[in-house]
Coordinates of C-alpha atoms in Angstrom, one line a residue:
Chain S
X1 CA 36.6 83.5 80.8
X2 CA 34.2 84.9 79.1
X3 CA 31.0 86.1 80.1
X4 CA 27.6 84.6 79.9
X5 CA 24.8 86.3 78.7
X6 CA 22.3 87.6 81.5
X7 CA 19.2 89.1 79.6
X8 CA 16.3 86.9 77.6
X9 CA 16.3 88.3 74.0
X10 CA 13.4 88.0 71.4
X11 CA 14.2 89.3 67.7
X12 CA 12.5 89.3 64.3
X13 CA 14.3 89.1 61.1
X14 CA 12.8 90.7 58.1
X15 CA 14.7 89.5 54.4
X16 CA 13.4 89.5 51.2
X17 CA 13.7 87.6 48.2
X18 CA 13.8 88.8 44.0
X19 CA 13.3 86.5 41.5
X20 CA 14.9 83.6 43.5
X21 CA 14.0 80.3 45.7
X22 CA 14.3 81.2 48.9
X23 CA 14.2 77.7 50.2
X24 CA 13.2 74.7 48.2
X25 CA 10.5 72.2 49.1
X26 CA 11.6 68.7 48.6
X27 CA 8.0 67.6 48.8
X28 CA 7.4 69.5 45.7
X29 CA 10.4 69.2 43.2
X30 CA 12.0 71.8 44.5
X31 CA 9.4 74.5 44.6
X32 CA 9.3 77.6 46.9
X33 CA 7.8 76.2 50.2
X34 CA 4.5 77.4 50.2
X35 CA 1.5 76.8 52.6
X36 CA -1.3 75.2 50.6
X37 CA -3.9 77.0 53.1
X38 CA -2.8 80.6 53.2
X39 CA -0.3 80.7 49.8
X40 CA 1.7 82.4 52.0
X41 CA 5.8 81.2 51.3
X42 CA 7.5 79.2 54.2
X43 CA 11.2 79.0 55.2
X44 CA 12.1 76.8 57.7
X45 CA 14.0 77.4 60.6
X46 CA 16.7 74.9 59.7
X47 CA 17.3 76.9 56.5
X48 CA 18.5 79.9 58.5
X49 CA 20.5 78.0 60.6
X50 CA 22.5 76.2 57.7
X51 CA 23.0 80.1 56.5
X52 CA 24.0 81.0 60.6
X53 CA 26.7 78.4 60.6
X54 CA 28.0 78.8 56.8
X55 CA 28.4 82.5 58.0
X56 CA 30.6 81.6 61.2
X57 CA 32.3 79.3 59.3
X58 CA 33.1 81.5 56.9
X59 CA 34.3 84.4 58.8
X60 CA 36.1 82.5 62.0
X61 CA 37.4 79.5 59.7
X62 CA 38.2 77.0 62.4
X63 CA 39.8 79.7 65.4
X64 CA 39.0 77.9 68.3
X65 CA 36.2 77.9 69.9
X66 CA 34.0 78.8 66.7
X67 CA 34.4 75.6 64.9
X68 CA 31.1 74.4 63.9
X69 CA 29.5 70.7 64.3
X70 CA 27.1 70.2 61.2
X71 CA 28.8 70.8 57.7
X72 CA 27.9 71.1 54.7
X73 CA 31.1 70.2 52.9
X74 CA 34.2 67.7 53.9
X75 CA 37.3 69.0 53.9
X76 CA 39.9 68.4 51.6
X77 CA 43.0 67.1 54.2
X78 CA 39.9 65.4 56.6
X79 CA 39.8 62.7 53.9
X80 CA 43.5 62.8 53.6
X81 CA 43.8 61.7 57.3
X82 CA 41.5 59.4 57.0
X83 CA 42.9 57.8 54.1
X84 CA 45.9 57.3 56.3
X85 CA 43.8 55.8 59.5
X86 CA 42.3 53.6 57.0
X87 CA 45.7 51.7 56.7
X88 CA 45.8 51.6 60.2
X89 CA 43.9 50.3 63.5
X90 CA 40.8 52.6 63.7
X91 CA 38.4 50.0 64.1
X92 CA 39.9 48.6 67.4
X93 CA 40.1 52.5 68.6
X94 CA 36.9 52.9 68.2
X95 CA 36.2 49.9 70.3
X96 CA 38.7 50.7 72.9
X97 CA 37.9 53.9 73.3
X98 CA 34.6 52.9 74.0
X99 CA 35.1 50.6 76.7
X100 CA 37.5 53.4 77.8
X101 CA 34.6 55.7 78.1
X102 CA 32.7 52.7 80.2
X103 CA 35.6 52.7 82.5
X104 CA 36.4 56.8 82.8
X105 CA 32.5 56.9 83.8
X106 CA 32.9 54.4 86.6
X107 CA 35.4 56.0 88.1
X108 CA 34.5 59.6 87.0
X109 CA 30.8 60.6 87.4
X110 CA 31.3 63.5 85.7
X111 CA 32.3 62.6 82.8
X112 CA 29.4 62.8 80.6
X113 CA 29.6 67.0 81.6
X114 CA 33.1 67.4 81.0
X115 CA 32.9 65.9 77.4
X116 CA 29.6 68.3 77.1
X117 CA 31.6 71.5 78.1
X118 CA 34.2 70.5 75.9
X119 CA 32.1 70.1 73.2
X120 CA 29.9 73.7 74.2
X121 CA 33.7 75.6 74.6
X122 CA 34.6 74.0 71.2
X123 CA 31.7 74.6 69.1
X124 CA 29.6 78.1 68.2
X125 CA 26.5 75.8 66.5
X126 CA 26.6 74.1 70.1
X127 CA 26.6 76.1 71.8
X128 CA 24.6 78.3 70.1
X129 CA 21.6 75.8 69.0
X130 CA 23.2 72.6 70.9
X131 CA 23.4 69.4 69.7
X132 CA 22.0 65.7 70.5
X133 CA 24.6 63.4 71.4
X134 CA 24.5 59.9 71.7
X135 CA 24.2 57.8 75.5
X136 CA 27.6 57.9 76.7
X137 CA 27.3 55.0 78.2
X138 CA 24.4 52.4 77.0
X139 CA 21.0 52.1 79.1
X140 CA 22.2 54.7 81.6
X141 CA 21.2 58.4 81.5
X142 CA 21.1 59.9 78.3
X143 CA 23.3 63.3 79.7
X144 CA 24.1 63.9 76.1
X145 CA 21.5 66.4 75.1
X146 CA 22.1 69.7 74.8
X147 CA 19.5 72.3 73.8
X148 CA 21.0 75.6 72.9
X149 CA 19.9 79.2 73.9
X150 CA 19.0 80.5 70.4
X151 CA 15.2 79.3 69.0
X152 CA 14.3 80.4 65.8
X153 CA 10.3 79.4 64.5
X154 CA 9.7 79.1 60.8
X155 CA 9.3 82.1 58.7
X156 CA 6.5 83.3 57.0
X157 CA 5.9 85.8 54.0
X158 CA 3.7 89.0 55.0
X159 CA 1.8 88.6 51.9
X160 CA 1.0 85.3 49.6
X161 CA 3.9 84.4 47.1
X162 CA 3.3 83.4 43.7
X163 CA 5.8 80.8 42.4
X164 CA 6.8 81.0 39.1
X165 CA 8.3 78.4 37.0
X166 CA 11.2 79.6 34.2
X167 CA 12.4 77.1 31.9
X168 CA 15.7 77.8 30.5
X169 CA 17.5 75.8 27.6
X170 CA 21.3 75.3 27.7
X171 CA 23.5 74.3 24.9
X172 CA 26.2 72.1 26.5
X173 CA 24.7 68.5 26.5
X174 CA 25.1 66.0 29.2
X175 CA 25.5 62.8 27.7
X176 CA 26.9 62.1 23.5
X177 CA 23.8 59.9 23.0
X178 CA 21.3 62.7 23.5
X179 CA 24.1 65.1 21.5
X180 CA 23.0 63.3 18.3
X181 CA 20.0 64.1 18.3
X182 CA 18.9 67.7 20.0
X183 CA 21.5 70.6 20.3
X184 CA 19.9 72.3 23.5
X185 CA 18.7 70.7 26.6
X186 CA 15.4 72.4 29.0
X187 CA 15.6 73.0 32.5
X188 CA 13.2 74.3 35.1
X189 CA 13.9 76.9 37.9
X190 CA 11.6 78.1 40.3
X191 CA 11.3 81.8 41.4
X192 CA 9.7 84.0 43.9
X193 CA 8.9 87.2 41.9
X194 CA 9.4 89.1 45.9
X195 CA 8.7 88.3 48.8
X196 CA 9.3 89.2 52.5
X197 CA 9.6 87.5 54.9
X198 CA 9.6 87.6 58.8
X199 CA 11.4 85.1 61.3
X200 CA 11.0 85.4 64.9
X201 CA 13.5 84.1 67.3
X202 CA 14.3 83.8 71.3
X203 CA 17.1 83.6 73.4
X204 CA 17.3 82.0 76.7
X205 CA 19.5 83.6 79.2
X206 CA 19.0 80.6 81.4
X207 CA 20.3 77.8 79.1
X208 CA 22.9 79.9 78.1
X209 CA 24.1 80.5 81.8
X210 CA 23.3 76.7 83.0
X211 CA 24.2 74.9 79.7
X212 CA 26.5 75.8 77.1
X213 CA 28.2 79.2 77.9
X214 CA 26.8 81.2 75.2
X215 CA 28.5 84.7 75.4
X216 CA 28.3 87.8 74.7
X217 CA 30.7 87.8 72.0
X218 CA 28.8 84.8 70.7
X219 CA 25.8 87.2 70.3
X220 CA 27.6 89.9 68.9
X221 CA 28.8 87.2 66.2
X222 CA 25.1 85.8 66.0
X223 CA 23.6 89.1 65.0
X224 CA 26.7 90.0 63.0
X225 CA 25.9 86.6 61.3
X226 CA 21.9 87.4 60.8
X227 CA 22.6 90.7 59.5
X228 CA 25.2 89.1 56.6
X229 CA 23.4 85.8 56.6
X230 CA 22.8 86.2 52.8
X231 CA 26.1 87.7 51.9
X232 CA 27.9 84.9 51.3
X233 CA 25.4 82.7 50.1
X234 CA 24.8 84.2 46.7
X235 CA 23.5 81.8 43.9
X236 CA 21.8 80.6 40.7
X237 CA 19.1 79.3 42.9
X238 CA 18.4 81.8 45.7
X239 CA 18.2 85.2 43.6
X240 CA 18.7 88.3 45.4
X241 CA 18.4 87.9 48.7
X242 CA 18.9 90.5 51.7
X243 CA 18.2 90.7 55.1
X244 CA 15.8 93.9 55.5
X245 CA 15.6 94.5 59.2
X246 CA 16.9 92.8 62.9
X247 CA 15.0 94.0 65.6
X248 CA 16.2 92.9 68.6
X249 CA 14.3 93.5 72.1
X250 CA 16.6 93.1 75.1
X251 CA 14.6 92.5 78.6
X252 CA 16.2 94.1 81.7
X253 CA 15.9 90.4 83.4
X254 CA 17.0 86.9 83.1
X255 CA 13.9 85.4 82.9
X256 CA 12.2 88.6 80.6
X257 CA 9.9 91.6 81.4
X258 CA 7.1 90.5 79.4
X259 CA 5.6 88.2 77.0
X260 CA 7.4 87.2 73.8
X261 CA 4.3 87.9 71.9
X262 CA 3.3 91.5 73.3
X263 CA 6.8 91.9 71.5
X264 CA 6.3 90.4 68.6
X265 CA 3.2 92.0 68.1
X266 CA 4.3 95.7 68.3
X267 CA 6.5 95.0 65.2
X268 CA 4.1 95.9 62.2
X269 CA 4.7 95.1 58.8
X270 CA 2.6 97.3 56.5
X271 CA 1.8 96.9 52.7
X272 CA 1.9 100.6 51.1
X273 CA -1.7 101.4 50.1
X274 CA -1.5 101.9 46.7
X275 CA 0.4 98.5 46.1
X276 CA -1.1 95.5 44.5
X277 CA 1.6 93.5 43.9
X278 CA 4.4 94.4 46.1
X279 CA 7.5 93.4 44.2
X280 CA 10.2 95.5 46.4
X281 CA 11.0 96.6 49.3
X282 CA 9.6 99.9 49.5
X283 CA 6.4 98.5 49.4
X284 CA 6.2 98.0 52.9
X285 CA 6.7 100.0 55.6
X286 CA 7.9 98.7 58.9
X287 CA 6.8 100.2 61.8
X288 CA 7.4 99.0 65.3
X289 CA 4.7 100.2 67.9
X290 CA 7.1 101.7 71.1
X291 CA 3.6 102.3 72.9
X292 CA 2.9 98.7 73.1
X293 CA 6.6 97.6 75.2
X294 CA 7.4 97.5 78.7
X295 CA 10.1 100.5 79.5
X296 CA 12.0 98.0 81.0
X297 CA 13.2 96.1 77.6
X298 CA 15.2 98.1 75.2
X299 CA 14.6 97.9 71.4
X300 CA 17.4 98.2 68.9
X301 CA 17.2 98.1 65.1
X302 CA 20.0 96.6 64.4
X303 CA 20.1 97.3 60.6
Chain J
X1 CA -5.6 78.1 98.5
X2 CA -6.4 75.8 94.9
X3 CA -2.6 75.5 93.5
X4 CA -4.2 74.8 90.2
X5 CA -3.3 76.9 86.9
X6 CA -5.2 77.7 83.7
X7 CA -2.4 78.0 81.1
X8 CA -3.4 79.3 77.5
X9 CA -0.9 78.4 74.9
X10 CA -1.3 78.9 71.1
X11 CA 0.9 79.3 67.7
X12 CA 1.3 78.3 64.3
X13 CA 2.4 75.0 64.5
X14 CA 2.6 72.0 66.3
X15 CA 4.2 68.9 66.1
X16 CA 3.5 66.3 69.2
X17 CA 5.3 63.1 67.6
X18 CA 3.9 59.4 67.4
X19 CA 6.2 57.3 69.0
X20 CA 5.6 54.6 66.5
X21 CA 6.2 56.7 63.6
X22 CA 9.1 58.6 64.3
X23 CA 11.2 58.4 61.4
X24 CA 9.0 60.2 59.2
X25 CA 7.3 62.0 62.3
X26 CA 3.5 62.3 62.8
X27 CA 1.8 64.0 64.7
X28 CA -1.1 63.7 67.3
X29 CA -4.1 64.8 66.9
X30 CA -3.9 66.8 69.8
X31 CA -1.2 67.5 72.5
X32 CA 0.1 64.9 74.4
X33 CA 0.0 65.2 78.5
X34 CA 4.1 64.9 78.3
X35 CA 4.0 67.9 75.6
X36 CA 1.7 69.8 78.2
X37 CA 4.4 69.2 81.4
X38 CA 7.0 70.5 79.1
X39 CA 5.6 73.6 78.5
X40 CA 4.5 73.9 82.2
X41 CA 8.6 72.8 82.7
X42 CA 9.7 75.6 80.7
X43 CA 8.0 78.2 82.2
X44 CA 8.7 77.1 86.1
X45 CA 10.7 74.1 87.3
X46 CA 11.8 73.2 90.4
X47 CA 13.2 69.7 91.9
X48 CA 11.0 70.7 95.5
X49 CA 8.1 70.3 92.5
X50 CA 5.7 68.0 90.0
X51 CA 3.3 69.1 87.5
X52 CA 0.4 66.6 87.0
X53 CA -1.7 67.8 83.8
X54 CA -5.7 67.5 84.6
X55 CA -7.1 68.6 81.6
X56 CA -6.0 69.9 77.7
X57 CA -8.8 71.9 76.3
X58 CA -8.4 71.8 72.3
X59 CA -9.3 75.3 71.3
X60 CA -8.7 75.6 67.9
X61 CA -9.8 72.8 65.0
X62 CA -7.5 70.4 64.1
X63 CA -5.7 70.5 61.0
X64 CA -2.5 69.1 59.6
X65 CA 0.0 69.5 56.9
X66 CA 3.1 68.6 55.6
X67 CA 6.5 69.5 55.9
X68 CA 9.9 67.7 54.6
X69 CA 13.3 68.8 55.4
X70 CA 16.6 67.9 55.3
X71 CA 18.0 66.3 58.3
X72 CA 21.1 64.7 59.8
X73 CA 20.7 61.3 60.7
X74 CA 23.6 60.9 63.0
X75 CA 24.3 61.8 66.7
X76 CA 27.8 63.4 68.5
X77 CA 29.6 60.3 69.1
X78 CA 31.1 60.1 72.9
X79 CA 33.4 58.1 71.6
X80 CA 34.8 60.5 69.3
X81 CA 34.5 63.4 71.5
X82 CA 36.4 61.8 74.3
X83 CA 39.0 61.1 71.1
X84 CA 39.2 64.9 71.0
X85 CA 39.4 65.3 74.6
X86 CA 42.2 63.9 75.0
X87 CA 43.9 65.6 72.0
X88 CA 43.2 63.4 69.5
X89 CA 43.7 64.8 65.7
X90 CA 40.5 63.3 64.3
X91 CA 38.3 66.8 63.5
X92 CA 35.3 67.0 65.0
X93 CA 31.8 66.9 63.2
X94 CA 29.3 65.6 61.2
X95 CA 29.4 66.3 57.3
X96 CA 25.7 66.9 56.4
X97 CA 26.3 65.7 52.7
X98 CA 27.2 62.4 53.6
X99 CA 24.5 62.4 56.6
X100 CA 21.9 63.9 55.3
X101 CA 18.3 62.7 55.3
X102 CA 15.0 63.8 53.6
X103 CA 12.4 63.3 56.3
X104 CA 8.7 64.6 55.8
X105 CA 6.6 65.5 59.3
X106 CA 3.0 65.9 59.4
X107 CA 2.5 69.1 61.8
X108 CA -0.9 70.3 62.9
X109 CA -1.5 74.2 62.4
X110 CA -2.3 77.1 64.1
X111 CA -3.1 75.3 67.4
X112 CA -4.5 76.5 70.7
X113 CA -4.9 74.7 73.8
X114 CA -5.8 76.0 77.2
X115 CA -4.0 73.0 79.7
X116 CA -5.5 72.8 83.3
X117 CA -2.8 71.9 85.5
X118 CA -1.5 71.6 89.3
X119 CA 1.4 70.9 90.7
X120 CA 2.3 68.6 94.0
X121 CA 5.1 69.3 96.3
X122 CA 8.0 66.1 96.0
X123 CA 10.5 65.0 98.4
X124 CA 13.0 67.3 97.3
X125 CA 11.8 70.5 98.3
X126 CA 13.7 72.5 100.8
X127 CA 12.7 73.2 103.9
X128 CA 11.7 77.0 103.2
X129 CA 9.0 75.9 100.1
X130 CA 6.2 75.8 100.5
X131 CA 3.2 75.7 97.5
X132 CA 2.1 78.9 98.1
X133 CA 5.8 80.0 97.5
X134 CA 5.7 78.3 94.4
X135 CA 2.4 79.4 93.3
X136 CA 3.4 82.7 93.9
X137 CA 6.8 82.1 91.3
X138 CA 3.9 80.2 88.9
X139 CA 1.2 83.2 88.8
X140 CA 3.9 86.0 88.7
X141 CA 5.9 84.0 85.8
X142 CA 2.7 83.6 83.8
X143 CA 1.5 87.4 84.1
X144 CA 4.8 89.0 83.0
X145 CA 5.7 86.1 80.4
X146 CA 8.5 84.8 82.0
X147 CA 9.9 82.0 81.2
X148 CA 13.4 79.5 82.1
X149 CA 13.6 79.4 78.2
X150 CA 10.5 79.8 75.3
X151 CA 8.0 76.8 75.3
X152 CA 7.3 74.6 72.2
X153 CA 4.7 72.7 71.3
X154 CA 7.1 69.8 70.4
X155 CA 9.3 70.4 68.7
X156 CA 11.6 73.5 68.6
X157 CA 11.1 75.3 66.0
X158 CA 7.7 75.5 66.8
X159 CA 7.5 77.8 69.6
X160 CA 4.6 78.4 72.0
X161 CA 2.9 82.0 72.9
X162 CA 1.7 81.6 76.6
X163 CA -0.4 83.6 79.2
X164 CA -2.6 83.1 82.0
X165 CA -5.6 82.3 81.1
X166 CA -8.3 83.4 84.1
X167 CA -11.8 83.3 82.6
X168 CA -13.9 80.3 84.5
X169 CA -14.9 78.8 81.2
X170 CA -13.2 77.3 78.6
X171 CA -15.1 77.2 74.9
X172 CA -13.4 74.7 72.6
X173 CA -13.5 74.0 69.3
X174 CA -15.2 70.6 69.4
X175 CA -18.0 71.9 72.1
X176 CA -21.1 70.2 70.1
X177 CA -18.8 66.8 69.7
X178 CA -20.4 64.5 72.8
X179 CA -17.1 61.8 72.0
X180 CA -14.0 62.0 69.8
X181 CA -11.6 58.5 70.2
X182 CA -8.4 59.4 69.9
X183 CA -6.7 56.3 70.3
X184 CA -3.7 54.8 72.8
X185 CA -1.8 58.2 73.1
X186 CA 1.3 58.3 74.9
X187 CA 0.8 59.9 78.8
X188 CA 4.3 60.7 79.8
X189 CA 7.8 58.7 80.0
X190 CA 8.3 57.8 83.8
X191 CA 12.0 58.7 84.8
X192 CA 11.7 56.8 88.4
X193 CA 14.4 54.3 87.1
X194 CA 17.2 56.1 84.7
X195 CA 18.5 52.8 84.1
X196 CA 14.8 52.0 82.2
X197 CA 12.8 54.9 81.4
X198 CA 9.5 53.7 80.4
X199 CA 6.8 54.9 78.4
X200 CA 3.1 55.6 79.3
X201 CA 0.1 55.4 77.5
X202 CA -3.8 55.9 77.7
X203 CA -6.6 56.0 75.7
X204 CA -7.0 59.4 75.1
X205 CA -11.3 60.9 74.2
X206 CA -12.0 63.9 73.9
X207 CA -15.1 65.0 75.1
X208 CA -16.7 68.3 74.3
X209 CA -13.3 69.2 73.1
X210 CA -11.4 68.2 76.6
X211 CA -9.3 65.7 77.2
X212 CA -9.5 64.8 80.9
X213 CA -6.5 63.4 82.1
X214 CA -8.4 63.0 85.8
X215 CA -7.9 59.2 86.9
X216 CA -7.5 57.9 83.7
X217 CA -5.9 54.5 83.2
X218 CA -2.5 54.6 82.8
X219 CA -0.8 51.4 80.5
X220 CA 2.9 50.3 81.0

């Protein structure tokens, strides 16, 4: 078995972008997510979950007990299989195994937690940011939601970002009607020049211990996936993109030493006087105030 | 001994959905009662013990903006898990490129609230509690920042910054505004029958910047 964490955790992830999007705005064709008020740049949390999950994915590739719930992509041999069931009864499984499920749950109680630990033992984005899942049985007690131990806010740039649009031409044209008459087509990218930005995120030893299991090889994983979050997710769109600094506080206790933002706030990020336009980053300086944290919760860079 | 709390709670966003537009979510204008238990839940919970909400003091102005993501717009299936239970081969998950969604939400930003609450002892306390016990846990919780997991204002990914708040008077925001009508907002959802869980609502003004939630009508 493997063991549960037993210490609360805050962190704050500090990446950067160069001359990339770090995350698109849908609302705004595509455009670096910006907030109107401040012009500072936006990522949300979502995005750096997607990245969490592609990494895990990546590096554990199915071993049980890492699989991962929400993909991006659909395997090759899952529509294989299903081209098979197609030919066959699925419909009336789906049915039966419903009213299969009605009757388990009469004469099993439990067995709305059974499927949830199977799905928590099964699953590292469970388990890790848990999962909604549908009433087991209708108009009884939804049992089916799970909320995961890891919370991550939306980041935020330190400084405003400036997006730039960058229209590019290519030469291969799309369709032979519009071949006749131009030879290169225009596109449009948007870029970030730089930016850094800072995501802070908590981790509850209780939900972990009471809910899904979340371990301490699953943390180990977790950080080892924030660190390389950006690794494998190089492209066209995103520029260069690399995660600058994990901080990672550690309270002695369960239930944490002090408040998440007494933490949050001794973690400085500093423009470089002289800068006016930071555009790497040695710009900043990162400094993280010891003086203002308890004794009791340990600090580790992890980067 | 008054087993009332003054909780302050503040950060950068907020998102207290509109039951009636919930596909696209909205927010209201300020948080709800239910919102205010949850963050009250997150910090200290116990089955011997209710929080009842008496009053949301709206601390900041309130503005909104807008956010669009993509989402999933499909649940775990029991069904499909039992499948895999019981060694089924169908794989397991949901393919966000066939599920996805693009769904905007109206959030309001950088929000503060101080929430006035008390809490009364239920039927399923042990013999040993006793509120003082429990307001003991509460006070000691809210000085070091303890917590059973981080409190959000709604949502997630919008997490809440909390600490005691123990000065007698509470300035708002909208302290000049005699009468704000904020419309039918929803109270809570009342559990007492988990066959039918019901909503509440009430018609939420804000006076002076406080919404007193202090014998207020409550609609079914």
């Amino acid at each position: 078995m493997r063991e549960v964490i037993k210490n609360r955790y805050e962190f704050v992830i500090l990446f950067d972008v160069e001359n990339g999007n770090p995350n698109g705005d849908p609302d705004a064709g595509n455009m670096p997510r910006i907030d109107p008020e401040s012009g500072l740049g936006l990522v949300t949390d979502v995005c750096l979950k997607r990245k969490i999950r592609n990494y895990v994915e990546t590096v554990k590739e199915d071993e049980k007990g890492y699989k991962i719930y929400i993909r991006e992509d659909v395997p090759l041999n899952r529509s294989d299989r299903e081209a098979c069931r197609d030919i066959g009864i699925q419909e009336e499984d789906e049915k039966k195994q419903t009213e299969a499920l009605k009757k388990l749950k009469k004469s099993d109680p439990d067995v709305d937690i059974k499927l949830r630990d199977y799905m928590c033992e099964n699953f590292y984005d469970i388990r890790t940011f848990g999962a909604v899942m549908t009433t087991f049985v209708k108009a009884s007690l939804n049992c089916g939601q799970v909320r995961g131990p890891v919370q991550i806010g939306f980041a935020r740039s330190i400084d405003p970002v400036v997006s730039q649009e960058v229209t590019i031409t290519r030469v291969a044209i799309t369709t032979e009607k519009d071949a006749e008459n131009k030879t290169t087509e225009m596109g449009r990218k948007s870029i970030v020049p730089y930016g850094l930005y800072r995501a802070e995120g908590y981790i509850s030893a209780n939900l972990a211990r009471k809910v899904t299991g979340f371990s301490e090889e699953d943390l180990e994983l977790l950080w080892e996936a924030i660190i390389n979050m950006f690794e494998h997710d190089h492209s066209a769109a995103r520029g260069k993109m690399s995660v600058r600094e994990l901080i990672v506080f550690k309270h002695s206790r369960e239930l944490g030493d002090c408040p998440a933002y007494k933490l949050f706030d001794a973690v400085e990020v500093r423009k470089n006087g002289n800068v006016m336009y930071p555009r790497r980053y040695q710009d900043y300086t990162v400094l993280v105030h010891e003086e203002q944290i308890p004794e009791s919760v340990e600090v580790r860079r992890m980067i | 001994m008054g087993m009332g709390v003054k909780i302050r709670v503040w950060g950068d966003f907020a998102l207290f959905s509109r039951p009636e537009l919930k596909v696209e979510r909205c927010s209201y204008d300020v948080m709800t009662p239910s919102a205010a238990r949850g963050i009250l839940d997150a910090v200290y919970w116990h089955p011997g013990l209710k929080w009842v909400v008496d009053k949301i003091y709206v601390r900041k102005p309130i503005r909104f903006t807008s956010v669009r993501r993509n989402e999933v717009k499909s649940k775990v299936l029991a069904s499909s898990v039992l499948q895999a239970y019981n060694g089924g081969d169908k794989p397991l998950f949901i393919s966000s490129k066939e599920e996805i969604v693009q769904r905007a939400s109206l959030l309001l930003c950088d929000v503060e609230y101080v929430i006035e609450a008390h809490f009364e002892m239920t039927e399923r306390a042990n013999a040993s509690d006793n509120p003082g016990k429990f307001k003991d846990i509460v006070m000691r919780r809210l000085r070091r920042g303890e917590c059973f997991h981080t409190p959000y204002f709604g949502c997630r990914e919008f997490p809440a910054h909390f600490c005691l708040w123990e000065e007698e008077a509470v300035p708002t925001a909208y302290d000049d505004a005699e009468e704000k009508d904020l419309g039918l907002m929803l109270f809570d959802m009342d559990y007492s029958d988990p066959e039918q869980i019901q909503p509440m609502f009430f018609r939420a003004v804000m006076r002076r910047g406080v919404l007193d939630l202090r014998n207020c009508e409550v609609m079914r």
